[in-house]
Coordinates of C-alpha atoms and ligand atoms in Angstrom, one line a residue:
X43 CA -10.1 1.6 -16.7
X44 CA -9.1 3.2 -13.4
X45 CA -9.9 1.4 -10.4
X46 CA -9.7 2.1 -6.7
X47 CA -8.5 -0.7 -3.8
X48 CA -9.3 0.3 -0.4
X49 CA -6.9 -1.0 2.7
X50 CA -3.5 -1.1 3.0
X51 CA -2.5 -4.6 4.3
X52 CA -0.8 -8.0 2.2
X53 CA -4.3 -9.2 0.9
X54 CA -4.8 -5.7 -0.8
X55 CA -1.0 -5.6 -2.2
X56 CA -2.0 -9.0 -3.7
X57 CA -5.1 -7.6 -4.9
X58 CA -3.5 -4.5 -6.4
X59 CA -0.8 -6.7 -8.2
X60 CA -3.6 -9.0 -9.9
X61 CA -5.8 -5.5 -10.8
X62 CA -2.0 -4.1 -12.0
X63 CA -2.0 -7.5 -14.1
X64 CA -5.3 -7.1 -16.2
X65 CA -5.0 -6.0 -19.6
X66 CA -7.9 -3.4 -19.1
X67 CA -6.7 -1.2 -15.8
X68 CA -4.7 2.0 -16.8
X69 CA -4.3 3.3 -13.6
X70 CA -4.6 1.3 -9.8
X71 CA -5.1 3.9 -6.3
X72 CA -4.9 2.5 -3.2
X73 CA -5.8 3.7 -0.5
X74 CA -4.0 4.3 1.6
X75 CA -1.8 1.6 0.3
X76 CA 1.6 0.4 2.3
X77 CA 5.4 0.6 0.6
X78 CA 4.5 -2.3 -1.9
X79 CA 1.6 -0.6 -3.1
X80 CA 3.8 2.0 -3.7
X81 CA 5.3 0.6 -6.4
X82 CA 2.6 -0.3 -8.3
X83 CA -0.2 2.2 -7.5
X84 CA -0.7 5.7 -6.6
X85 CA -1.1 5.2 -2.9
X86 CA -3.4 8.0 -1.7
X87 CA -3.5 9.2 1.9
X88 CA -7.0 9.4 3.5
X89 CA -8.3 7.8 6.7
X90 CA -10.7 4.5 5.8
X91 CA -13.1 6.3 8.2
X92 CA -13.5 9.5 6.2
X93 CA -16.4 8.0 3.5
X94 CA -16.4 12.0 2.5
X95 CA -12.8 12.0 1.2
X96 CA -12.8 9.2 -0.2
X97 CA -16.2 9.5 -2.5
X98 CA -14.4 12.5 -3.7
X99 CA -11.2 11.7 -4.6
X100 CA -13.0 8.6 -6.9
X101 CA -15.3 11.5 -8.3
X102 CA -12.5 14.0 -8.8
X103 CA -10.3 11.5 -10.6
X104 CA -13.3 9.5 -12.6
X105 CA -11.9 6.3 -10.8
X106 CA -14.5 3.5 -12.7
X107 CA -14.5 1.0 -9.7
X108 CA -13.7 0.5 -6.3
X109 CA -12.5 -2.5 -4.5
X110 CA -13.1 -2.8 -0.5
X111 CA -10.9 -4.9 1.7
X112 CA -11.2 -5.1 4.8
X113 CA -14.0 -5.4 7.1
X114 CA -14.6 -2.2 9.2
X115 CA -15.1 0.0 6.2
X116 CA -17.9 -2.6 4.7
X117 CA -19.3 -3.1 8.4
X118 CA -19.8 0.8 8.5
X119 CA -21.8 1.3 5.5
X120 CA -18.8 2.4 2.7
X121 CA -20.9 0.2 -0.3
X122 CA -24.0 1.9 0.3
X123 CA -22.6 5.2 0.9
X124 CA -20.3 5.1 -2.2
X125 CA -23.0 3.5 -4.4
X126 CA -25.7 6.2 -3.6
X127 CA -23.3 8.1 -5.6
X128 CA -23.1 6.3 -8.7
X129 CA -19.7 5.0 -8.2
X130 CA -19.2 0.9 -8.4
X131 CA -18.2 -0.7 -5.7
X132 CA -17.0 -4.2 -5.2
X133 CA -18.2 -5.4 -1.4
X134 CA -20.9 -5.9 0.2
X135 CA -23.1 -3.2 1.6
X136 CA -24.2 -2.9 4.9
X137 CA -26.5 -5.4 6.0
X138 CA -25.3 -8.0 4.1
X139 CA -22.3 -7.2 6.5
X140 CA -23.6 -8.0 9.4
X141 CA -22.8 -11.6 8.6
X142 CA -19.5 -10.6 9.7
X143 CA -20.3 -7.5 11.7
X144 CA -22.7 -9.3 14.3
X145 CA -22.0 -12.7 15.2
X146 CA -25.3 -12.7 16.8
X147 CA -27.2 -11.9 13.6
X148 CA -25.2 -14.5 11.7
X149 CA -26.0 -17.2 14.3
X150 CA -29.8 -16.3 14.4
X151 CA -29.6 -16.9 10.0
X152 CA -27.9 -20.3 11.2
X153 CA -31.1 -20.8 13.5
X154 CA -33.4 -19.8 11.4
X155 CA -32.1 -22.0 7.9
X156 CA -30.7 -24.8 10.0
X157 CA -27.3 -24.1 8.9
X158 CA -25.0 -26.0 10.6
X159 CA -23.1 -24.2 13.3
X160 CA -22.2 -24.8 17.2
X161 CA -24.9 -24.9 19.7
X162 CA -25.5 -21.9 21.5
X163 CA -26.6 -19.3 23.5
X164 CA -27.6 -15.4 23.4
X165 CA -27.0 -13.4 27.1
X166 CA -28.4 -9.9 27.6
X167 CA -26.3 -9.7 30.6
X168 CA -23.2 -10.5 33.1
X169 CA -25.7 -12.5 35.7
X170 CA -27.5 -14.8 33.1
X171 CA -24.5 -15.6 31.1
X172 CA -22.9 -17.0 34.6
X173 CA -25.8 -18.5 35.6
X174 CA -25.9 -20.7 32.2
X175 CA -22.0 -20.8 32.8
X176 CA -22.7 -22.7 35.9
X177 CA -24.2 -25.9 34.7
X178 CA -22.1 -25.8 31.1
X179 CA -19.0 -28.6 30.4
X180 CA -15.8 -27.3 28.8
X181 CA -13.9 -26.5 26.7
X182 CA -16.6 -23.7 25.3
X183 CA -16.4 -20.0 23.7
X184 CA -17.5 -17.1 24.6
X185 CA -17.6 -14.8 21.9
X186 CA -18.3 -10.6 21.8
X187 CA -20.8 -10.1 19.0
X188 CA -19.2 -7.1 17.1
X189 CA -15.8 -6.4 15.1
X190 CA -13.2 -7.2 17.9
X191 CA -10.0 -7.3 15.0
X192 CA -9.8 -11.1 15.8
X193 CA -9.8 -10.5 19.7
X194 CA -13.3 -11.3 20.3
X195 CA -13.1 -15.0 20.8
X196 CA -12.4 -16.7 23.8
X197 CA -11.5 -20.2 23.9
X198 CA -12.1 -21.5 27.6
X199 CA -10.8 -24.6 29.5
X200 CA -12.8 -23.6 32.8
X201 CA -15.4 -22.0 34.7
X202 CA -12.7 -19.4 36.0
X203 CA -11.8 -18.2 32.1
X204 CA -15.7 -18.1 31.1
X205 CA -16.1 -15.6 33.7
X206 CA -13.4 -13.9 33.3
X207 CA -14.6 -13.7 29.4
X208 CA -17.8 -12.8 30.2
X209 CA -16.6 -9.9 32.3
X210 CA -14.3 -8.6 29.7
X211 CA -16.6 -8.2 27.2
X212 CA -19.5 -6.8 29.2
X213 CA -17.1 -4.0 31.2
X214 CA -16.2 -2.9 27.4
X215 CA -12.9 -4.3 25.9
X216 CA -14.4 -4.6 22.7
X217 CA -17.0 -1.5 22.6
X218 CA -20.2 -1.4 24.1
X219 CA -22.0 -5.0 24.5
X220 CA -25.7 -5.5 24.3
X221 CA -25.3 -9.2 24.3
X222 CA -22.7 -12.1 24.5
X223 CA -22.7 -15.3 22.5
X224 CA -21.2 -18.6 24.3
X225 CA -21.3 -21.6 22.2
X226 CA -20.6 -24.7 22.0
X227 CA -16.4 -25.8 21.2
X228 CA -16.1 -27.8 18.1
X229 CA -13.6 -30.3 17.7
X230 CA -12.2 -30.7 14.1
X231 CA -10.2 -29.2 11.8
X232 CA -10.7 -25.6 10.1
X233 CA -10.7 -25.0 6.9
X234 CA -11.7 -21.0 4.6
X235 CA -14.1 -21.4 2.2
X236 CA -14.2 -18.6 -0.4
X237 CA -17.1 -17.7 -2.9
X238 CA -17.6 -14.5 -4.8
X239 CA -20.9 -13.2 -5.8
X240 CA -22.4 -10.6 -7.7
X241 CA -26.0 -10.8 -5.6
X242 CA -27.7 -13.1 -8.1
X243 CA -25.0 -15.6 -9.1
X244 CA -22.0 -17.1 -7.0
X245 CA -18.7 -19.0 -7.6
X246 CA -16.3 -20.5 -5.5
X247 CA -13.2 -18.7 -5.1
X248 CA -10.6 -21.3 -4.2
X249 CA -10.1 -22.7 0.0
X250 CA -6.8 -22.6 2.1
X251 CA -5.9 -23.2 5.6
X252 CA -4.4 -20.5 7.4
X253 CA -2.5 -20.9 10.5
X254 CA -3.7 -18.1 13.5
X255 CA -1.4 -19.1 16.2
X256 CA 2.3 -17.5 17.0
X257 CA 4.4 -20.4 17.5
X258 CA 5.3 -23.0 15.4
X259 CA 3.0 -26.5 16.0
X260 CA -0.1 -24.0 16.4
X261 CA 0.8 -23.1 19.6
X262 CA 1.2 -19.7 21.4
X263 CA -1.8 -17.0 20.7
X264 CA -3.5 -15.6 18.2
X265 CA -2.6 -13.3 15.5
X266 CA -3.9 -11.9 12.3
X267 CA -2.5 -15.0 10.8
X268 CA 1.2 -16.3 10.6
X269 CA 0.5 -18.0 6.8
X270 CA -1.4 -19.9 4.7
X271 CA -1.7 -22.8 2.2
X272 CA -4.1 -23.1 -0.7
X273 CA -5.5 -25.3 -1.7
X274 CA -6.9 -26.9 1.8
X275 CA -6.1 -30.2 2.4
X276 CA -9.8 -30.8 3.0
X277 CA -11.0 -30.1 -0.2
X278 CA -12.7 -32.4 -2.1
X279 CA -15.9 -32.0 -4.3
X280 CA -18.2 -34.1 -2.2
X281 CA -17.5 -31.7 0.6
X282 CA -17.7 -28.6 -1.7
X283 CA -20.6 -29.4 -2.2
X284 CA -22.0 -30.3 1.0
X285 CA -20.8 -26.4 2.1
X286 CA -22.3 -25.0 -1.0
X287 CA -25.9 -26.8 -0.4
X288 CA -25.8 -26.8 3.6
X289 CA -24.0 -23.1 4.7
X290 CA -23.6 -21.3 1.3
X291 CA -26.9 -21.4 -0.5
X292 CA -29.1 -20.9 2.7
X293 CA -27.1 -17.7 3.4
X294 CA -27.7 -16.1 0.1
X295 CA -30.9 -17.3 0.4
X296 CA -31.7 -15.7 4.2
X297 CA -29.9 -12.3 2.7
X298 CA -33.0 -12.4 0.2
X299 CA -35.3 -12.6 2.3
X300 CA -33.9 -9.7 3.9
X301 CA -34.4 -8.0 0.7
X302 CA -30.7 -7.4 0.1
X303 CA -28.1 -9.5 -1.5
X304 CA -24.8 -10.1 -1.4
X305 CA -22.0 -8.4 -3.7
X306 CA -18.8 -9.4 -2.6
X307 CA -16.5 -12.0 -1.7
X308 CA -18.0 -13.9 1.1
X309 CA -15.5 -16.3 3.3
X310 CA -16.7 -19.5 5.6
X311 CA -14.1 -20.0 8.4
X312 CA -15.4 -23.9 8.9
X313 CA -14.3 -26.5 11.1
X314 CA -14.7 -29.6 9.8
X315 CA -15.6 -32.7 11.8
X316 CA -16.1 -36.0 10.4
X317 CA -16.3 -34.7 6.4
X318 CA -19.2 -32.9 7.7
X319 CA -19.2 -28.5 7.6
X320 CA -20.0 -26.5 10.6
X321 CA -19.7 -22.6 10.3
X322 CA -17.8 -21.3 12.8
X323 CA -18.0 -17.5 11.3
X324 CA -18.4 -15.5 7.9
X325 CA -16.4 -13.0 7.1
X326 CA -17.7 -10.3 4.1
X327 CA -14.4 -10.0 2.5
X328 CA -10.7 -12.0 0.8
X329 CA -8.8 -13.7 4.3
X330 CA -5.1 -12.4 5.0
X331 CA -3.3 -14.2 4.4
X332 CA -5.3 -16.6 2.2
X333 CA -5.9 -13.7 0.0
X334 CA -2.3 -13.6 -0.6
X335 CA -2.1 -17.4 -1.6
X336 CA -5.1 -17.9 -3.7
X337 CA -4.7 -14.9 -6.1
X338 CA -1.3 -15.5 -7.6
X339 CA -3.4 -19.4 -8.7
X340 CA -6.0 -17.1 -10.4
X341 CA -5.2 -17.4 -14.5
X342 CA -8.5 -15.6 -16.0
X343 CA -8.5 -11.8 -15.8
X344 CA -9.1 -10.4 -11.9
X345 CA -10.4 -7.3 -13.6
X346 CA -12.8 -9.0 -15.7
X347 CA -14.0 -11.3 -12.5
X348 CA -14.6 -7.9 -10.7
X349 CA -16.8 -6.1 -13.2
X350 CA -18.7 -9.0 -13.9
X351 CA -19.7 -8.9 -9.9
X352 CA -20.7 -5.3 -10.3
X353 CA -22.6 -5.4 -13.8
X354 CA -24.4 -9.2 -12.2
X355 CA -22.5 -10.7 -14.9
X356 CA -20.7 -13.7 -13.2
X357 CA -22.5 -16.3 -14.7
X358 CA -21.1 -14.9 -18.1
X359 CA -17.3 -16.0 -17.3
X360 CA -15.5 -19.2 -15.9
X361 CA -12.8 -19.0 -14.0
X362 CA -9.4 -20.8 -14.5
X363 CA -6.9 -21.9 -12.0
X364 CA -2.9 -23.1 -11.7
X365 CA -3.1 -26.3 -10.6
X366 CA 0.4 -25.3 -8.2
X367 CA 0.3 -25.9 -5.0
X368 CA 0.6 -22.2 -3.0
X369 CA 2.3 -21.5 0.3
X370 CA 2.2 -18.0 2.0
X371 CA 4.8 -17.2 4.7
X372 CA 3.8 -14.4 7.1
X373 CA 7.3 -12.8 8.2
X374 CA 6.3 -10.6 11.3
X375 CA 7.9 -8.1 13.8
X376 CA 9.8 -9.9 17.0
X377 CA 7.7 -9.7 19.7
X378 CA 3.9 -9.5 17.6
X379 CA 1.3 -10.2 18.8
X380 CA 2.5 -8.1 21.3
X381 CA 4.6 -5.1 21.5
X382 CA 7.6 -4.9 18.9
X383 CA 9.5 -2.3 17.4
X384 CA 8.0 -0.1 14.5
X385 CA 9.5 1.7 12.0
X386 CA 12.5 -0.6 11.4
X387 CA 14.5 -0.4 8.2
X388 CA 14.1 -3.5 5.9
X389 CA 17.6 -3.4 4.6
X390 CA 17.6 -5.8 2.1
X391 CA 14.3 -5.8 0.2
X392 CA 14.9 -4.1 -2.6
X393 CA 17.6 -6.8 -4.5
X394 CA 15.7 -9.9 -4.1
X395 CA 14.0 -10.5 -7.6
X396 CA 11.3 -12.9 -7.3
X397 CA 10.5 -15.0 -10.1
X398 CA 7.3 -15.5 -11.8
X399 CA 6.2 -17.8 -9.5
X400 CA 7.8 -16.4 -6.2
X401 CA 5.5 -13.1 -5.1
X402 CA 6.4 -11.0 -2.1
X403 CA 3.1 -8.9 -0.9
X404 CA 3.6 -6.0 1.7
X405 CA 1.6 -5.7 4.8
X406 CA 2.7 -3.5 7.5
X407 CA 5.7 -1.5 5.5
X408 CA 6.3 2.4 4.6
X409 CA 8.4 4.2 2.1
X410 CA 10.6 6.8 3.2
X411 CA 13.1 8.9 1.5
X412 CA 13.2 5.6 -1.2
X413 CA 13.8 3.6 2.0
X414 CA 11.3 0.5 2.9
X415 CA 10.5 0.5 6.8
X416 CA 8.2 -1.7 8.8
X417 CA 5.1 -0.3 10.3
X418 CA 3.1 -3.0 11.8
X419 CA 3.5 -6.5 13.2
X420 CA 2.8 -8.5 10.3
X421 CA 5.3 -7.0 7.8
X422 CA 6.0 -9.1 4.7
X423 CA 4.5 -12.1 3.1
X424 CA 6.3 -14.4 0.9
X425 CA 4.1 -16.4 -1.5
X426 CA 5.6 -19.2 -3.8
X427 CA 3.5 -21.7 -5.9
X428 CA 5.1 -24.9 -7.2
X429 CA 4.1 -28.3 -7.8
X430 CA 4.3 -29.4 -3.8
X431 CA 3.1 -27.4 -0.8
X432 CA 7.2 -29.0 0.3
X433 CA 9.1 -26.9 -2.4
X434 CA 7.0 -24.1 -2.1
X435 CA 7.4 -23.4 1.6
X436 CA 11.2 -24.5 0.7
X437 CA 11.6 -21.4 -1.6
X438 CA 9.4 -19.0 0.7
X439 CA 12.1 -19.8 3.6
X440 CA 14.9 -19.4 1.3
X441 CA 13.7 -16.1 -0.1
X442 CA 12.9 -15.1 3.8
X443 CA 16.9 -16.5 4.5
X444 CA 17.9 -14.3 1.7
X445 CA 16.2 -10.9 3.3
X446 CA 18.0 -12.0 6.5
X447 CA 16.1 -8.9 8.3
X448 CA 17.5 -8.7 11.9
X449 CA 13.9 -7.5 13.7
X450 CA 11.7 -10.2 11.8
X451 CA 10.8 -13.3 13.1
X452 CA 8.4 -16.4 11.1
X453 CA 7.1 -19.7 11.2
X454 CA 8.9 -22.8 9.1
X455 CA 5.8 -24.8 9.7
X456 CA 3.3 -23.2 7.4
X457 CA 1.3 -26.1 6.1
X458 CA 2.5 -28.6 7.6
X459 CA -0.2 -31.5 7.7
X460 CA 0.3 -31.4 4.5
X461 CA 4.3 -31.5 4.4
X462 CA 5.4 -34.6 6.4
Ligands
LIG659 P1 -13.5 -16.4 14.9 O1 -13.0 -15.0 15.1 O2 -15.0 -16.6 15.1 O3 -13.0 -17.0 13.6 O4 -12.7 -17.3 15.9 C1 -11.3 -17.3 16.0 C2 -10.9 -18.7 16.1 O5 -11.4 -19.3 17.3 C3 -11.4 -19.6 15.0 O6 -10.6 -19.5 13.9 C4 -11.3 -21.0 15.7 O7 -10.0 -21.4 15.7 C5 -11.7 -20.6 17.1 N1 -13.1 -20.9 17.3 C6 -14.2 -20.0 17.2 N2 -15.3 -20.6 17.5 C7 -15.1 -21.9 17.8 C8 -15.9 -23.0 18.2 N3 -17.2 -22.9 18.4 N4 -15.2 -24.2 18.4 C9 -13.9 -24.3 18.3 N5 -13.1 -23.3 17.9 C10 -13.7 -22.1 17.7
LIG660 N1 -7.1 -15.2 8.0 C1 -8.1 -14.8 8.9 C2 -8.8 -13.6 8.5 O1 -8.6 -13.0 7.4 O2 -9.8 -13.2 9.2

């Protein structure tokens, strides 16, 4: 079988190498892939944006499945438009998208199947949001409703940095805005939820913890994520299932009664207060970097898992899991989230030799004349599983020691309420 990934960061080198791993997969595209794709996969050079291109490359080279992701491409409609061509796709389509496209519609399916969430409120403009604003206590968030690449949120201490906020969004920063969200701050600890579904039947898909912020201690701002741990600390069945019955289910259930379903995985960033879920947002796709941590636990066949969501098979297979404890270490250019240099030659890459329980997924890296060069902030990520989160995040930092690239900088503290 000949299958298709779409995207080009960590979480679809990870994907790629579990697709690469199934007994049934001849061939693996990606598209367009980074250096680590490279290795393993025809990477294939077509902008995410061009649906055109991309439909005919899979027709011209009977590709048998396709694998989305990231968001945008899902958001804009690439399921629906790949599908009304015969080809199978593995992601949601388009409205069922919106849960992560539109915070606004995914609040108003909170509303409307009392799923619990913040409180808050919908603005149509700059002078009602700041009226509300004016008898509100902080901290609260003031959130733009579309795809903002993680930059949407605004966590704010005062009046002053609501307004400011408000502004931001409204003037543009993000794209045109229609309408603001400001909700409620919740006070607990987060935790990523994963199912996968193939629009009748669900599973769960494993949870992590990933950490967002620069600095070590959680400090410093946000970024596409610095690392990960899997599984949560969190995690126990009582509060599995108190996600599945309370966030999960009504979901799925509000999508049908939109008349569309969901085929895909589906991730619940939830914070967590007092053993009790709220949903803070849904995201229609694998995290990065949790993707990165919870595939290398995955024992039954990726490939298999995959069809089965596109033939509505799921409830056909279970799934099986390494009981390991997994530990992703994000190792980023100096000076990201801001401005860094690009295009910096990894020297040393190519003579570490992981072993079979040591995985290093690409991110933002090209291949150039057989040399490996960054091309991106978050450049490598270094995935270990081993019977403690301790000696996993041990051997990440060793193999990151052992790379000793001069631009790249990382957290040691990955996971750490879990490692003393
Ligand atoms: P989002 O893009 O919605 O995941 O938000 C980014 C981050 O902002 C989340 O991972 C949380 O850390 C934080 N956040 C978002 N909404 C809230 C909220 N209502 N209360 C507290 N923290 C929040
Ligand atoms: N790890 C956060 C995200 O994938 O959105």
């Amino acid at each position: 079988m000949k299958v298709a990934v779409i995207g080009s960061g960590g979480r679809e080198h990870a994907i790629c190498t579990s697709l690469k791993n199934s007994k049934n997969v001849s061939k693996v595209y990606c598209i367009p892939g980074n250096a680590g794709t490279n290795f393993i996969a025809e990477n294939v050079k077509i902008e995410l944006n061009n649906f055109q291109n991309i439909k005919d490359f899979i027709i011209e080279n009977n590709i048998d499945l396709v694998v989305v992701g990231p968001e945008k491409p899902l958001v804009e409609g690439i399921t629906d438009y790949l599908t009304s061509y015969d080809i199978k796709v593995f992601g949601p389509n388009k409205i069922a998208s919106q849960l992560e496209g539109s915070k606004i519609f995914t609040k108003k399916l909170c509303e409307k199947y009392k799923i619990p969430t913040a409180n808050f409120g919908i603005f149509k403009n700059y002078d009602e949001a700041i009226k509300f604003l004016n008898n509100c206590d902080f901290p609260l968030v003031v959130k733009a409703d579309g795809l903002a690449a993680g930059k949407g949120v605004y966590i704010c201490e005062d009046k002053e940095q609501s307004i400011c906020a408000v502004k931001e969004i409204f003037n543009g920063k993000f794209g045109k805005a229609e309408e603001i969200l400001i909700e409620e701050f919740l006070d607990g600890e987060e935790m990523s939820f994963f199912i996968i579904s193939d629009g009748k039947n669900f599973k769960t898909f494993g949870t992590a913890q990933d950490h967002k912020r620069v600095f070590e201690g959680d400090k410093g701002k946000n970024t596409g994520g610095m690392g990960a741990y899997s599984p949560s600390r969190l995690e126990t069945e009582a509060l599995n299932k108190k996600i599945i019955d309370m966030i999960i289910k009504p979901t799925l259930k509000g999508l049908k009664n939109l008349n569309t379903n969901f085929v895909g995985f589906l991730y619940a960033g939830l914070m967590i207060i007092d053993n009790k879920p709220f949903l803070i947002e849904y995201n229609v796709r694998m995290g990065d970097p949790e993707c990165q941590t919870i595939l290398p636990k995955l024992k039954t066949d990726f490939l298999k898992i995959i069809e089965a969501c596109v033939n509505e098979k799921l409830d056909e297979i279970d799934f099986e899991w390494k009981s390991e404890k997994s530990v992703c270490v994000v190792l980023c250019s100096k000076g990201y989230p801001d401005s860094y240099n690009n295009h910096v030659e990894i020297e040393n890459l190519q003579k570490i030799i992981p072993n079979k329980n040591e995985f290093i997924f690409h991110a933002g890296t090209k291949i150039d004349n057989s040399k490996i060069f960054s091309n991106g902030g978050r450049v490598l990520n270094f995935v270990v599983l081993s019977k403690e989160f301790k000696e996993s995040r041990k051997k990440a930092l060793e193999l990151i020691n052992q790379l000793n690239w001069s631009n790249g900088f990382f957290r040691k503290d990955i996971g750490f309420k879990v490692i003393n």
